[in-house]
CSV table of C-alpha atoms in Angstrom, one decimal:
chain,number,residue,atom,x,y,z
A,20,MET,CA,0.0,0.0,-0.2
A,21,ARG,CA,1.2,3.6,-0.5
A,22,PRO,CA,2.3,5.4,2.5
A,23,VAL,CA,-0.3,8.2,3.9
A,24,SER,CA,0.1,11.6,2.6
A,25,ALA,CA,1.4,14.4,4.8
A,26,GLN,CA,-2.0,16.2,4.0
A,27,ALA,CA,-3.9,13.1,4.9
A,28,ALA,CA,-2.1,12.6,8.2
A,29,GLY,CA,-2.9,16.1,9.0
A,30,HIS,CA,-6.5,15.5,8.6
A,31,LEU,CA,-6.2,12.5,10.8
A,32,ARG,CA,-4.6,14.6,13.5
A,33,ALA,CA,-7.0,17.5,13.3
A,34,GLY,CA,-10.3,17.9,15.2
A,35,GLY,CA,-11.8,16.6,18.4
A,36,SER,CA,-10.1,13.5,20.0
A,37,SER,CA,-13.4,11.8,20.7
A,38,ARG,CA,-13.7,11.2,17.1
A,39,ARG,CA,-10.1,10.4,16.3
A,40,VAL,CA,-9.3,7.9,19.0
A,41,ILE,CA,-10.0,4.2,18.6
A,42,ARG,CA,-11.1,2.9,22.0
A,43,THR,CA,-10.1,-0.6,22.5
A,44,MET,CA,-11.8,-1.9,25.5
A,45,ILE,CA,-11.8,-5.8,25.6
A,46,GLY,CA,-13.3,-7.3,28.5
A,47,SER,CA,-16.0,-4.8,29.1
A,48,ALA,CA,-19.6,-5.1,28.4
A,49,ALA,CA,-19.3,-1.4,27.4
A,50,ALA,CA,-16.8,-1.9,24.7
A,51,ALA,CA,-17.0,0.6,21.9
A,52,CYS,CA,-15.3,1.8,18.8
A,53,THR,CA,-15.1,5.1,17.4
A,54,PHE,CA,-14.3,5.7,13.6
A,55,SER,CA,-13.0,8.9,12.2
A,56,ASN,CA,-15.1,10.5,9.6
A,57,VAL,CA,-12.3,12.8,8.2
A,58,SER,CA,-11.6,12.2,4.4
A,59,ALA,CA,-8.3,12.7,2.6
A,60,LEU,CA,-10.3,14.5,-0.1
A,61,ASN,CA,-11.3,17.0,2.6
A,62,VAL,CA,-15.1,16.8,1.4
A,63,SER,CA,-17.7,17.6,3.9
A,64,GLN,CA,-20.2,15.2,5.2
A,65,LYS,CA,-23.7,15.4,3.9
A,66,THR,CA,-26.6,14.0,5.9
A,67,SER,CA,-30.2,14.0,5.2
A,68,SER,CA,-33.2,13.6,7.7
A,69,GLN,CA,-35.2,10.4,7.7
A,70,ARG,CA,-38.9,10.4,7.7
A,71,THR,CA,-40.1,8.5,10.8
A,72,ALA,CA,-43.5,7.2,11.7
A,73,SER,CA,-44.7,6.4,15.2
A,74,ARG,CA,-46.2,2.9,15.2
A,75,PRO,CA,-47.4,1.0,18.5
A,76,PRO,CA,-44.7,-1.1,20.1
A,77,GLY,CA,-44.6,-4.6,18.8
A,78,SER,CA,-46.5,-3.9,15.5
A,79,ARG,CA,-45.2,-5.5,12.4
A,80,LEU,CA,-45.1,-4.1,9.0
A,81,SER,CA,-45.6,-6.4,6.1
A,82,VAL,CA,-44.4,-4.2,3.4
A,83,SER,CA,-43.3,-0.6,3.7
A,84,LYS,CA,-45.5,2.1,2.0
A,85,ARG,CA,-43.7,5.2,2.8
A,86,PRO,CA,-40.5,6.6,1.5
A,87,ALA,CA,-37.6,7.2,3.7
A,88,SER,CA,-35.3,10.1,2.5
A,89,LEU,CA,-31.9,8.5,2.8
A,90,ALA,CA,-28.5,9.8,1.7
A,91,LEU,CA,-24.9,8.4,1.6
A,92,SER,CA,-22.3,10.1,3.4
A,93,VAL,CA,-19.3,11.3,1.5
A,94,ALA,CA,-16.9,10.9,4.3
A,95,VAL,CA,-14.7,8.0,3.7
A,96,ALA,CA,-15.1,5.0,6.0
A,97,SER,CA,-13.5,3.6,9.1
A,98,ALA,CA,-10.8,6.2,9.5
A,99,ALA,CA,-9.3,4.8,6.3
A,100,VAL,CA,-8.0,7.3,3.9
A,101,LEU,CA,-9.0,6.4,0.2
A,102,PRO,CA,-7.3,7.3,-3.2
A,103,ALA,CA,-8.9,9.9,-5.1
A,104,LEU,CA,-11.8,8.0,-6.9
A,105,ALA,CA,-10.6,9.5,-10.3
A,106,ALA,CA,-7.5,7.5,-10.1
A,107,GLY,CA,-8.0,4.1,-11.6
A,108,PRO,CA,-5.9,0.9,-11.5
A,109,ALA,CA,-2.5,1.2,-13.1
A,110,VAL,CA,-3.5,-2.1,-15.3
A,111,ALA,CA,-7.1,-2.7,-16.6
A,112,LEU,CA,-8.3,-5.8,-15.2
A,113,PRO,CA,-11.8,-7.6,-15.2
A,114,ARG,CA,-14.4,-6.3,-12.5
A,115,ASP,CA,-16.2,-8.6,-10.4
A,116,ASP,CA,-19.3,-5.9,-10.5
A,117,LYS,CA,-20.1,-7.1,-14.1
A,118,PRO,CA,-22.0,-10.3,-14.7
A,119,THR,CA,-19.8,-13.4,-15.4
A,120,ALA,CA,-21.2,-15.7,-18.1
A,121,SER,CA,-23.9,-18.1,-17.2
A,122,ALA,CA,-23.7,-21.7,-16.5
A,123,THR,CA,-27.1,-22.3,-15.4
A,124,PRO,CA,-29.7,-20.2,-17.3
A,125,ALA,CA,-32.5,-21.4,-15.2
A,126,ALA,CA,-31.0,-21.3,-11.8
A,127,PRO,CA,-33.5,-21.1,-8.6
A,128,GLY,CA,-35.0,-17.8,-8.1
A,129,LYS,CA,-33.6,-16.1,-11.2
A,130,ALA,CA,-37.1,-15.4,-12.8
A,131,ARG,CA,-38.3,-12.2,-11.5
A,132,ASN,CA,-41.9,-13.7,-11.2
A,133,ASP,CA,-40.7,-16.7,-9.1
A,134,PRO,CA,-42.3,-16.1,-5.7
A,135,PRO,CA,-40.2,-17.2,-2.6
A,136,PRO,CA,-41.1,-20.5,-1.1
A,137,ALA,CA,-43.8,-20.5,1.5
A,138,ASP,CA,-41.7,-23.0,3.9
A,139,MET,CA,-38.3,-21.7,4.2
A,140,SER,CA,-36.0,-22.4,7.0
A,141,LYS,CA,-36.8,-21.1,10.6
A,142,VAL,CA,-33.3,-21.2,11.5
A,143,GLY,CA,-32.8,-17.9,13.9
A,144,GLY,CA,-36.5,-17.5,14.5
A,145,ASP,CA,-40.1,-18.4,12.9
A,146,LEU,CA,-40.5,-15.0,11.5
A,147,LEU,CA,-37.3,-15.4,9.3
A,148,GLY,CA,-39.0,-18.4,7.9
A,149,GLN,CA,-41.8,-16.3,6.5
A,150,PRO,CA,-41.9,-14.7,3.1
A,151,ASP,CA,-41.8,-10.9,2.3
A,152,THR,CA,-40.9,-8.1,4.9
A,153,GLN,CA,-40.7,-8.9,8.6
A,154,VAL,CA,-40.1,-5.9,10.9
A,155,ARG,CA,-41.5,-4.8,14.4
A,156,LEU,CA,-41.5,-1.1,14.6
A,157,GLY,CA,-41.8,0.5,18.0
A,158,ALA,CA,-42.6,3.9,18.8
A,159,GLY,CA,-40.6,6.6,16.9
A,160,ALA,CA,-39.0,4.0,14.7
A,161,PRO,CA,-38.4,4.9,11.1
A,162,VAL,CA,-40.1,3.4,8.3
A,163,LEU,CA,-38.2,0.8,6.0
A,164,PRO,CA,-36.9,2.7,2.9
A,165,LYS,CA,-39.3,2.4,0.1
A,166,ASP,CA,-36.8,2.0,-2.6
A,167,VAL,CA,-35.3,-1.4,-1.6
A,168,THR,CA,-36.0,-4.1,-4.6
A,169,GLY,CA,-33.6,-7.0,-3.2
A,170,ARG,CA,-35.4,-10.1,-3.7
A,171,SER,CA,-33.9,-11.2,-0.2
A,172,TRP,CA,-32.0,-8.9,2.4
A,173,ILE,CA,-31.4,-8.8,6.0
A,174,VAL,CA,-30.1,-6.1,8.5
A,175,ALA,CA,-28.6,-7.4,11.6
A,176,ASP,CA,-26.8,-6.3,14.7
A,177,ALA,CA,-23.3,-7.6,14.6
A,178,GLU,CA,-22.8,-7.5,18.3
A,179,SER,CA,-25.7,-9.1,19.9
A,180,GLY,CA,-26.9,-11.1,16.6
A,181,GLN,CA,-30.5,-9.6,16.7
A,182,VAL,CA,-31.9,-9.2,13.2
A,183,LEU,CA,-33.7,-5.9,13.1
A,184,ALA,CA,-35.6,-6.6,9.9
A,185,SER,CA,-35.5,-9.0,6.9
A,186,HIS,CA,-36.9,-9.9,3.5
A,187,ASN,CA,-37.1,-13.4,2.5
A,188,ALA,CA,-34.2,-14.1,4.8
A,189,HIS,CA,-34.0,-17.9,4.0
A,190,TRP,CA,-34.6,-17.9,0.2
A,191,ARG,CA,-32.3,-20.0,-1.1
A,192,LEU,CA,-30.6,-18.1,-4.2
A,193,PRO,CA,-27.6,-18.3,-6.1
A,194,PRO,CA,-24.9,-16.2,-4.4
A,195,ALA,CA,-22.2,-15.3,-6.6
A,196,SER,CA,-18.8,-14.2,-5.0
A,197,THR,CA,-20.3,-13.4,-1.7
A,198,LEU,CA,-19.8,-17.1,-1.4
A,199,LYS,CA,-16.1,-16.4,-1.3
A,200,MET,CA,-16.7,-15.2,2.3
A,201,LEU,CA,-17.3,-18.9,3.2
A,202,PHE,CA,-14.2,-19.8,1.2
A,203,ALA,CA,-12.0,-17.4,3.1
A,204,ASP,CA,-13.6,-18.4,6.4
A,205,THR,CA,-12.8,-22.0,5.7
A,206,VAL,CA,-9.3,-21.8,4.0
A,207,LEU,CA,-7.8,-18.6,5.2
A,208,PRO,CA,-6.6,-19.8,8.6
A,209,LYS,CA,-4.6,-22.9,7.1
A,210,PHE,CA,-1.9,-21.1,5.4
A,211,PRO,CA,0.6,-18.3,6.8
A,212,ARG,CA,0.3,-15.2,4.7
A,213,ASP,CA,4.1,-15.0,4.1
A,214,GLN,CA,4.1,-18.8,2.5
A,215,GLN,CA,5.2,-18.8,-1.1
A,216,HIS,CA,3.5,-20.8,-3.9
A,217,MET,CA,4.9,-21.6,-7.3
A,218,VAL,CA,1.6,-21.6,-9.4
A,219,THR,CA,1.0,-24.4,-11.8
A,220,ALA,CA,-1.2,-24.8,-15.0
A,221,ASP,CA,-3.1,-27.4,-13.0
A,222,ASP,CA,-3.7,-25.0,-10.1
A,223,LEU,CA,-5.5,-22.7,-12.7
A,224,ALA,CA,-7.5,-25.4,-14.4
A,225,GLY,CA,-11.4,-25.5,-14.3
A,226,MET,CA,-12.2,-22.0,-14.0
A,227,GLY,CA,-15.7,-21.0,-15.8
A,228,PRO,CA,-15.7,-18.8,-18.8
A,229,GLY,CA,-16.0,-15.1,-17.9
A,230,SER,CA,-14.5,-15.6,-14.3
A,231,SER,CA,-13.5,-12.4,-12.6
A,232,LEU,CA,-9.6,-12.6,-12.4
A,233,VAL,CA,-6.6,-10.9,-10.6
A,234,GLY,CA,-4.1,-11.9,-13.1
A,235,VAL,CA,-2.3,-14.9,-11.4
A,236,LYS,CA,-0.1,-16.7,-14.0
A,237,ALA,CA,1.4,-20.2,-14.1
A,238,ASN,CA,5.2,-20.7,-13.4
A,239,LEU,CA,5.3,-17.6,-11.2
A,240,SER,CA,5.4,-17.5,-7.4
A,241,TYR,CA,2.9,-15.7,-5.1
A,242,SER,CA,2.6,-15.2,-1.5
A,243,VAL,CA,-0.5,-16.4,0.3
A,244,HIS,CA,-0.9,-12.8,1.2
A,245,ASP,CA,-0.8,-11.7,-2.4
A,246,LEU,CA,-3.3,-14.4,-3.3
A,247,TRP,CA,-5.8,-13.3,-0.6
A,248,LEU,CA,-5.7,-9.8,-1.7
A,249,GLY,CA,-6.6,-11.2,-5.2
A,250,VAL,CA,-9.6,-12.9,-3.6
A,251,PHE,CA,-11.0,-10.1,-1.9
A,252,LEU,CA,-10.1,-7.2,-3.9
A,253,ARG,CA,-10.5,-8.4,-7.5
A,254,SER,CA,-12.8,-11.4,-6.5
A,255,GLY,CA,-10.3,-13.4,-8.5
A,256,ASN,CA,-11.4,-16.8,-9.4
A,257,ASP,CA,-7.8,-17.7,-10.4
A,258,ALA,CA,-6.5,-16.8,-6.9
A,259,VAL,CA,-9.2,-19.2,-5.5
A,260,HIS,CA,-8.3,-21.8,-7.6
A,261,VAL,CA,-4.8,-21.5,-6.6
A,262,LEU,CA,-5.7,-21.4,-2.9
A,263,SER,CA,-8.0,-24.5,-3.4
A,264,SER,CA,-5.2,-26.4,-5.2
A,265,MET,CA,-3.1,-25.7,-2.0
A,266,ASN,CA,-5.8,-26.9,0.1
A,267,GLY,CA,-5.8,-30.5,-1.6
A,268,GLY,CA,-8.0,-29.5,-4.5
A,269,VAL,CA,-11.4,-28.0,-5.4
A,270,ALA,CA,-13.4,-31.0,-4.6
A,271,LYS,CA,-11.9,-31.2,-1.1
A,272,THR,CA,-12.3,-27.3,-0.7
A,273,VAL,CA,-16.0,-27.6,-1.6
A,274,GLN,CA,-16.4,-30.4,0.7
A,275,ASP,CA,-14.5,-28.3,3.7
A,276,MET,CA,-16.8,-25.2,2.7
A,277,GLN,CA,-20.0,-27.3,3.1
A,278,ALA,CA,-18.9,-28.7,6.6
A,279,GLN,CA,-18.1,-25.1,7.7
A,280,ALA,CA,-21.4,-23.9,6.4
A,281,ASP,CA,-23.1,-26.9,8.6
A,282,GLU,CA,-21.1,-26.1,11.5
A,283,LEU,CA,-22.3,-22.2,11.2
A,284,GLN,CA,-25.9,-23.6,10.8
A,285,ALA,CA,-26.0,-22.1,7.6
A,286,LEU,CA,-28.4,-24.6,6.2
A,287,ASP,CA,-29.7,-22.9,3.3
A,288,THR,CA,-26.2,-23.2,1.6
A,289,ARG,CA,-25.1,-25.8,-1.0
A,290,VAL,CA,-21.6,-25.3,-2.2
A,291,VAL,CA,-20.7,-26.6,-5.6
A,292,SER,CA,-17.7,-24.4,-6.7
A,293,PRO,CA,-15.4,-22.5,-4.2
A,294,ASP,CA,-15.5,-19.2,-6.0
A,295,GLY,CA,-19.2,-18.5,-6.3
A,296,TYR,CA,-19.2,-19.0,-10.0
A,297,ASP,CA,-22.9,-20.1,-11.3
A,298,MET,CA,-23.2,-23.8,-11.0
A,299,PRO,CA,-26.2,-26.2,-10.9
A,300,GLY,CA,-27.5,-26.2,-7.4
A,301,GLN,CA,-25.3,-23.8,-5.6
A,302,VAL,CA,-27.3,-21.7,-3.6
A,303,SER,CA,-27.2,-19.7,-0.2
A,304,SER,CA,-29.2,-17.1,1.5
A,305,ALA,CA,-29.2,-13.6,2.8
A,306,TYR,CA,-29.3,-15.3,6.3
A,307,ASP,CA,-26.4,-17.4,5.6
A,308,LEU,CA,-24.2,-15.0,4.0
A,309,THR,CA,-24.6,-12.8,6.9
A,310,LEU,CA,-23.4,-15.6,9.2
A,311,PHE,CA,-20.5,-16.3,6.8
A,312,ALA,CA,-19.4,-12.6,7.2
A,313,ARG,CA,-19.8,-12.7,10.9
A,314,SER,CA,-17.6,-15.7,11.4
A,315,GLY,CA,-15.0,-14.6,9.1
A,316,LEU,CA,-14.7,-11.1,10.9
A,317,GLN,CA,-13.4,-12.9,13.7
A,318,ASN,CA,-10.1,-13.5,11.7
A,319,LYS,CA,-7.8,-10.4,11.8
A,320,ASP,CA,-6.5,-11.2,8.4
A,321,PHE,CA,-9.9,-11.6,6.9
A,322,ARG,CA,-10.8,-8.3,8.4
A,323,GLU,CA,-7.7,-6.6,7.1
A,324,TYR,CA,-8.2,-8.1,3.4
A,325,CYS,CA,-12.1,-7.2,3.2
A,326,ALA,CA,-11.4,-3.7,4.4
A,327,THR,CA,-8.5,-2.9,1.9
A,328,ALA,CA,-9.4,-0.4,-0.6
A,329,THR,CA,-6.2,-0.9,-3.0
A,330,ALA,CA,-3.0,-2.8,-2.9
A,331,LYS,CA,-0.1,-3.6,-5.0
A,332,PHE,CA,-0.1,-7.1,-6.8
A,333,PRO,CA,2.8,-8.9,-8.5
A,334,GLY,CA,2.7,-8.9,-12.3
A,335,PRO,CA,4.0,-10.9,-14.8
A,336,GLU,CA,7.9,-11.2,-15.4
A,337,GLY,CA,9.5,-8.7,-17.8
A,338,LYS,CA,12.3,-9.5,-20.3
A,339,ASP,CA,14.9,-8.7,-17.4
A,340,LYS,CA,13.1,-11.3,-15.3
A,341,LYS,CA,12.1,-8.6,-12.9
A,342,ARG,CA,8.3,-8.5,-11.8
A,343,ASP,CA,6.7,-5.3,-11.5
A,344,THR,CA,3.6,-4.7,-9.6
A,345,VAL,CA,0.1,-3.5,-10.6
A,346,GLU,CA,-2.5,-1.5,-8.4
A,347,ILE,CA,-5.7,-3.3,-7.8
A,348,GLN,CA,-8.7,-1.7,-6.3
A,349,ASN,CA,-11.5,-3.3,-4.3
A,350,THR,CA,-14.7,-3.9,-6.2
A,351,ASN,CA,-16.7,-3.2,-3.2
A,352,ARG,CA,-18.2,0.2,-4.3
A,353,LEU,CA,-19.3,1.1,-0.8
A,354,LEU,CA,-15.7,0.9,0.1
A,355,THR,CA,-14.1,2.6,-2.6
A,356,GLY,CA,-16.8,4.7,-4.3
A,357,ASP,CA,-17.5,4.9,-8.0
A,358,PHE,CA,-19.3,7.4,-10.3
A,359,GLY,CA,-22.5,8.4,-8.7
A,360,LEU,CA,-21.6,6.5,-5.4
A,361,SER,CA,-19.7,7.8,-2.4
A,362,PRO,CA,-17.8,5.6,0.2
A,363,TYR,CA,-20.3,4.6,2.9
A,364,LYS,CA,-19.5,6.4,6.3
A,365,GLY,CA,-18.3,3.5,8.6
A,366,ILE,CA,-18.0,0.7,5.9
A,367,ALA,CA,-15.4,-1.7,6.6
A,368,GLY,CA,-15.9,-4.7,4.0
A,369,VAL,CA,-17.2,-7.3,3.4
A,370,LYS,CA,-17.8,-8.8,-0.2
A,371,ASN,CA,-19.8,-8.2,-3.3
A,372,GLY,CA,-20.5,-10.3,-6.3
A,373,ASN,CA,-22.4,-10.4,-9.8
A,374,THR,CA,-23.0,-13.2,-12.0
A,375,THR,CA,-25.9,-13.9,-14.6
A,376,ASN,CA,-27.9,-16.1,-12.3
A,377,ALA,CA,-27.3,-14.4,-9.2
A,378,GLY,CA,-27.6,-10.8,-10.3
A,379,SER,CA,-25.5,-8.4,-7.8
A,380,THR,CA,-25.3,-9.4,-4.2
A,381,PHE,CA,-23.6,-7.9,-1.4
A,382,THR,CA,-22.6,-8.2,2.3
A,383,GLY,CA,-21.2,-5.2,4.2
A,384,VAL,CA,-20.4,-4.4,7.8
A,385,ALA,CA,-20.6,-0.8,9.0
A,386,GLU,CA,-20.1,1.1,12.2
A,387,ARG,CA,-21.6,4.1,13.5
A,388,ASP,CA,-21.6,5.5,16.8
A,389,GLY,CA,-20.6,2.5,18.5
A,390,LYS,CA,-23.1,0.4,16.7
A,391,VAL,CA,-22.1,-2.2,14.3
A,392,LEU,CA,-24.3,-3.5,11.7
A,393,LEU,CA,-24.3,-6.4,9.1
A,394,VAL,CA,-26.5,-6.2,6.0
A,395,THR,CA,-27.1,-8.6,3.0
A,396,VAL,CA,-28.8,-7.7,-0.3
A,397,MET,CA,-29.4,-10.2,-2.9
A,398,ASN,CA,-30.4,-9.8,-6.5
A,399,PRO,CA,-32.2,-6.2,-6.5
A,400,ALA,CA,-34.8,-5.7,-9.3
A,401,SER,CA,-34.1,-1.9,-9.7
A,402,GLY,CA,-32.8,-0.7,-12.7
A,403,GLU,CA,-30.8,2.1,-11.1
A,404,SER,CA,-26.8,2.2,-11.3
A,405,GLN,CA,-25.1,0.4,-8.4
A,406,ALA,CA,-28.5,-0.8,-6.9
A,407,VAL,CA,-27.1,-3.5,-4.8
A,408,TYR,CA,-24.8,-0.9,-3.1
A,409,LYS,CA,-27.3,1.9,-2.9
A,410,GLU,CA,-30.0,-0.4,-1.4
A,411,ALA,CA,-27.5,-1.9,1.2
A,412,ALA,CA,-26.5,1.7,2.2
A,413,ARG,CA,-30.3,2.6,2.6
A,414,LEU,CA,-30.8,-0.5,4.9
A,415,LEU,CA,-27.5,0.4,6.9
A,416,ASP,CA,-28.9,4.0,7.2
A,417,TRP,CA,-32.3,2.7,8.4
A,418,GLY,CA,-30.8,0.3,10.9
A,419,PHE,CA,-28.7,2.9,12.5
A,420,ALA,CA,-31.6,5.4,12.9
A,421,ALA,CA,-33.8,2.3,14.1
A,422,ASN,CA,-31.3,1.4,16.8
A,423,GLY,CA,-33.1,0.8,20.0
A,424,LYS,CA,-36.7,1.4,18.4
A,425,VAL,CA,-37.4,-1.9,16.9
A,426,THR,CA,-38.2,-5.5,18.4
A,427,PRO,CA,-35.9,-8.0,16.8
A,428,VAL,CA,-37.5,-10.5,14.5
A,429,GLY,CA,-34.8,-13.2,14.9
A,430,GLU,CA,-31.4,-13.6,15.6
A,431,LEU,CA,-27.9,-14.8,14.1
A,432,VAL,CA,-27.5,-18.2,15.8
A,433,PRO,CA,-24.1,-19.4,17.0
A,434,PRO,CA,-22.1,-22.2,15.5
A,435,LYS,CA,-22.9,-25.9,16.6
A,436,SER,CA,-19.8,-26.0,18.6
A,437,ALA,CA,-20.0,-22.9,20.5
A,438,THR,CA,-20.4,-23.0,24.3
A,439,THR,CA,-24.0,-21.8,24.6
A,440,GLY,CA,-25.0,-24.2,27.5
A,441,THR,CA,-27.8,-25.7,25.5
A,442,GLY,CA,-26.2,-29.1,24.7
A,443,SER,CA,-27.4,-28.8,21.1
A,444,GLY,CA,-26.7,-26.4,18.1
A,445,SER,CA,-30.2,-26.5,16.9
A,446,ALA,CA,-32.2,-23.5,16.4
A,447,GLN,CA,-34.9,-24.7,18.7
A,448,GLY,CA,-32.5,-25.4,21.5
A,449,SER,CA,-31.2,-21.9,21.0
A,450,ALA,CA,-34.6,-20.4,21.2
A,451,LYS,CA,-35.8,-22.4,24.4
A,452,ASN,CA,-32.5,-21.4,26.2
A,453,ARG,CA,-32.4,-17.7,25.1
A,454,THR,CA,-33.2,-16.2,28.2
A,455,GLY,CA,-30.6,-18.5,30.1
A,456,GLN,CA,-28.0,-17.6,27.7
A,457,ALA,CA,-28.7,-13.9,28.3
A,458,ALA,CA,-28.5,-14.1,32.1
A,459,ALA,CA,-25.2,-15.9,31.8
A,460,ALA,CA,-23.9,-13.3,29.5
A,461,LYS,CA,-24.7,-10.8,32.0
A,462,GLY,CA,-22.5,-12.7,34.6
A,463,GLN,CA,-19.6,-12.6,32.4
A,464,SER,CA,-16.7,-10.1,32.9
A,465,GLY,CA,-16.8,-8.9,29.4
A,466,GLY,CA,-17.8,-9.7,25.9
A,467,ILE,CA,-15.9,-11.4,23.0
A,468,GLY,CA,-13.5,-8.5,21.6
A,469,VAL,CA,-12.8,-8.8,17.9
A,470,ALA,CA,-10.5,-6.2,16.1
A,471,LEU,CA,-11.9,-4.9,13.0
A,472,GLY,CA,-9.0,-3.9,11.0
A,473,VAL,CA,-9.5,-0.9,8.6
A,474,ALA,CA,-7.1,-0.5,5.9
A,475,GLY,CA,-7.4,2.3,3.2
A,476,GLY,CA,-5.9,2.2,-0.3
A,477,ALA,CA,-3.6,5.2,0.4
A,478,LEU,CA,-3.0,4.4,4.2
A,479,ALA,CA,0.0,2.5,5.5
A,480,LEU,CA,-1.5,2.8,8.9
A,481,VAL,CA,-4.0,0.2,9.9
A,482,VAL,CA,-6.5,1.6,12.5
A,483,GLY,CA,-7.7,-1.3,14.7
A,484,ALA,CA,-11.1,-1.0,16.2
A,485,ILE,CA,-12.9,-3.3,18.5
A,486,PHE,CA,-16.5,-4.4,18.5
A,487,LEU,CA,-18.2,-7.3,20.0
A,488,LEU,CA,-19.8,-9.9,17.8
A,489,ASN,CA,-21.9,-12.0,20.2
A,490,ARG,CA,-21.3,-12.2,24.1
A,491,ARG,CA,-23.0,-15.6,24.1
A,492,TRP,CA,-20.4,-17.6,22.4
A,493,PRO,CA,-16.5,-17.5,22.5
A,494,ILE,CA,-14.1,-16.3,19.8
A,495,ARG,CA,-12.4,-18.9,18.1
A,496,LYS,CA,-8.6,-18.0,18.0
A,497,ARG,CA,-7.5,-18.1,14.5
């Protein structure tokens, strides 16, 4: 990464200390994190008021009918200093925010007139298994934004696991490259980041036509760190296939990923390809993708990679056998911004995708005023530019505004192996013991601290922030 500029460093030093200091309080139930809102571009924040409606506590809105006026902040995310948006990558590379070729024209859920199933999974709560929008607005809670067209979406509190609102949360749909979150959660802990690997032609075999690529070449050596940058920033299927080969092959990696999905109670997910490329029968759900993000964010390397805006990637060998580097940019447009889209205030990852069958998919994590939210949007019907990002931003805005004003409609369940005291990883067991778990959590000396690494493309300094994912199950040291 490029070193931070003197001007950017000045911006980071300026202003009130309460907005500049990252407070790390592991072991305290009051743990919080504070992100800077200062941009290296020195642009002012723009906010908009959100229309709210007062509804009786506990009331449930089936489908929102009132628009909510929401705007994206132009401040960069998470104290990361992003490069000027006009500056593109040094070398043109395929983008993952454009559809790849379709391998299954009639994939499940692709047809716009295909309704959600009536009997979806109830993992995390009965309401999450019901079709259409599920939300319980309390007094003073803002209505959901009207212009959200995703076929499936979810907004959840990353700390408590409470699902604030959802829409067809368990609808099994093609996931596109958001499935790479499960790939990373499964494979990333297995290899040290400085390990070198000489790529062979066999490592790169079997990629689907039109795959997004970072530019990995056979007969050249790459570090594991380089390969993961290729996975997260460019959504490179070539990097995924190399790492899968290191893991024992694609078939074994698919098997490992399925086992990890089952461990996380992501029961809507069927893995066929490790890179999320359209394959017959490959499905996931907004609920499951959110579980993958939440689990992956416990790994510091995962957090670093998904929050990196730009980085240097090894290029091919020249005539003198020397290798230059090329600059690659993250295709997560809420992190880097794009034409007509500003970086989202507080964003710190996670993963986007786009294929013919899946349409656009996105899972993101963001922090504002000490609250950390996860959002997933799958396959928006809107024709607006950058629809999946804009709809995710609207839902995040709503979630932050609705904090403390809604009754949860469900929860993100812990992994099967987590010590919850239930003796079972089932959703029913979790529900029955929810009260006991909450009481046990209150008796603990503190929550589970997870450092959310924030890295910007022009920022050499990585600012660490801490948030609590779930006080009811322990972090796995990875």
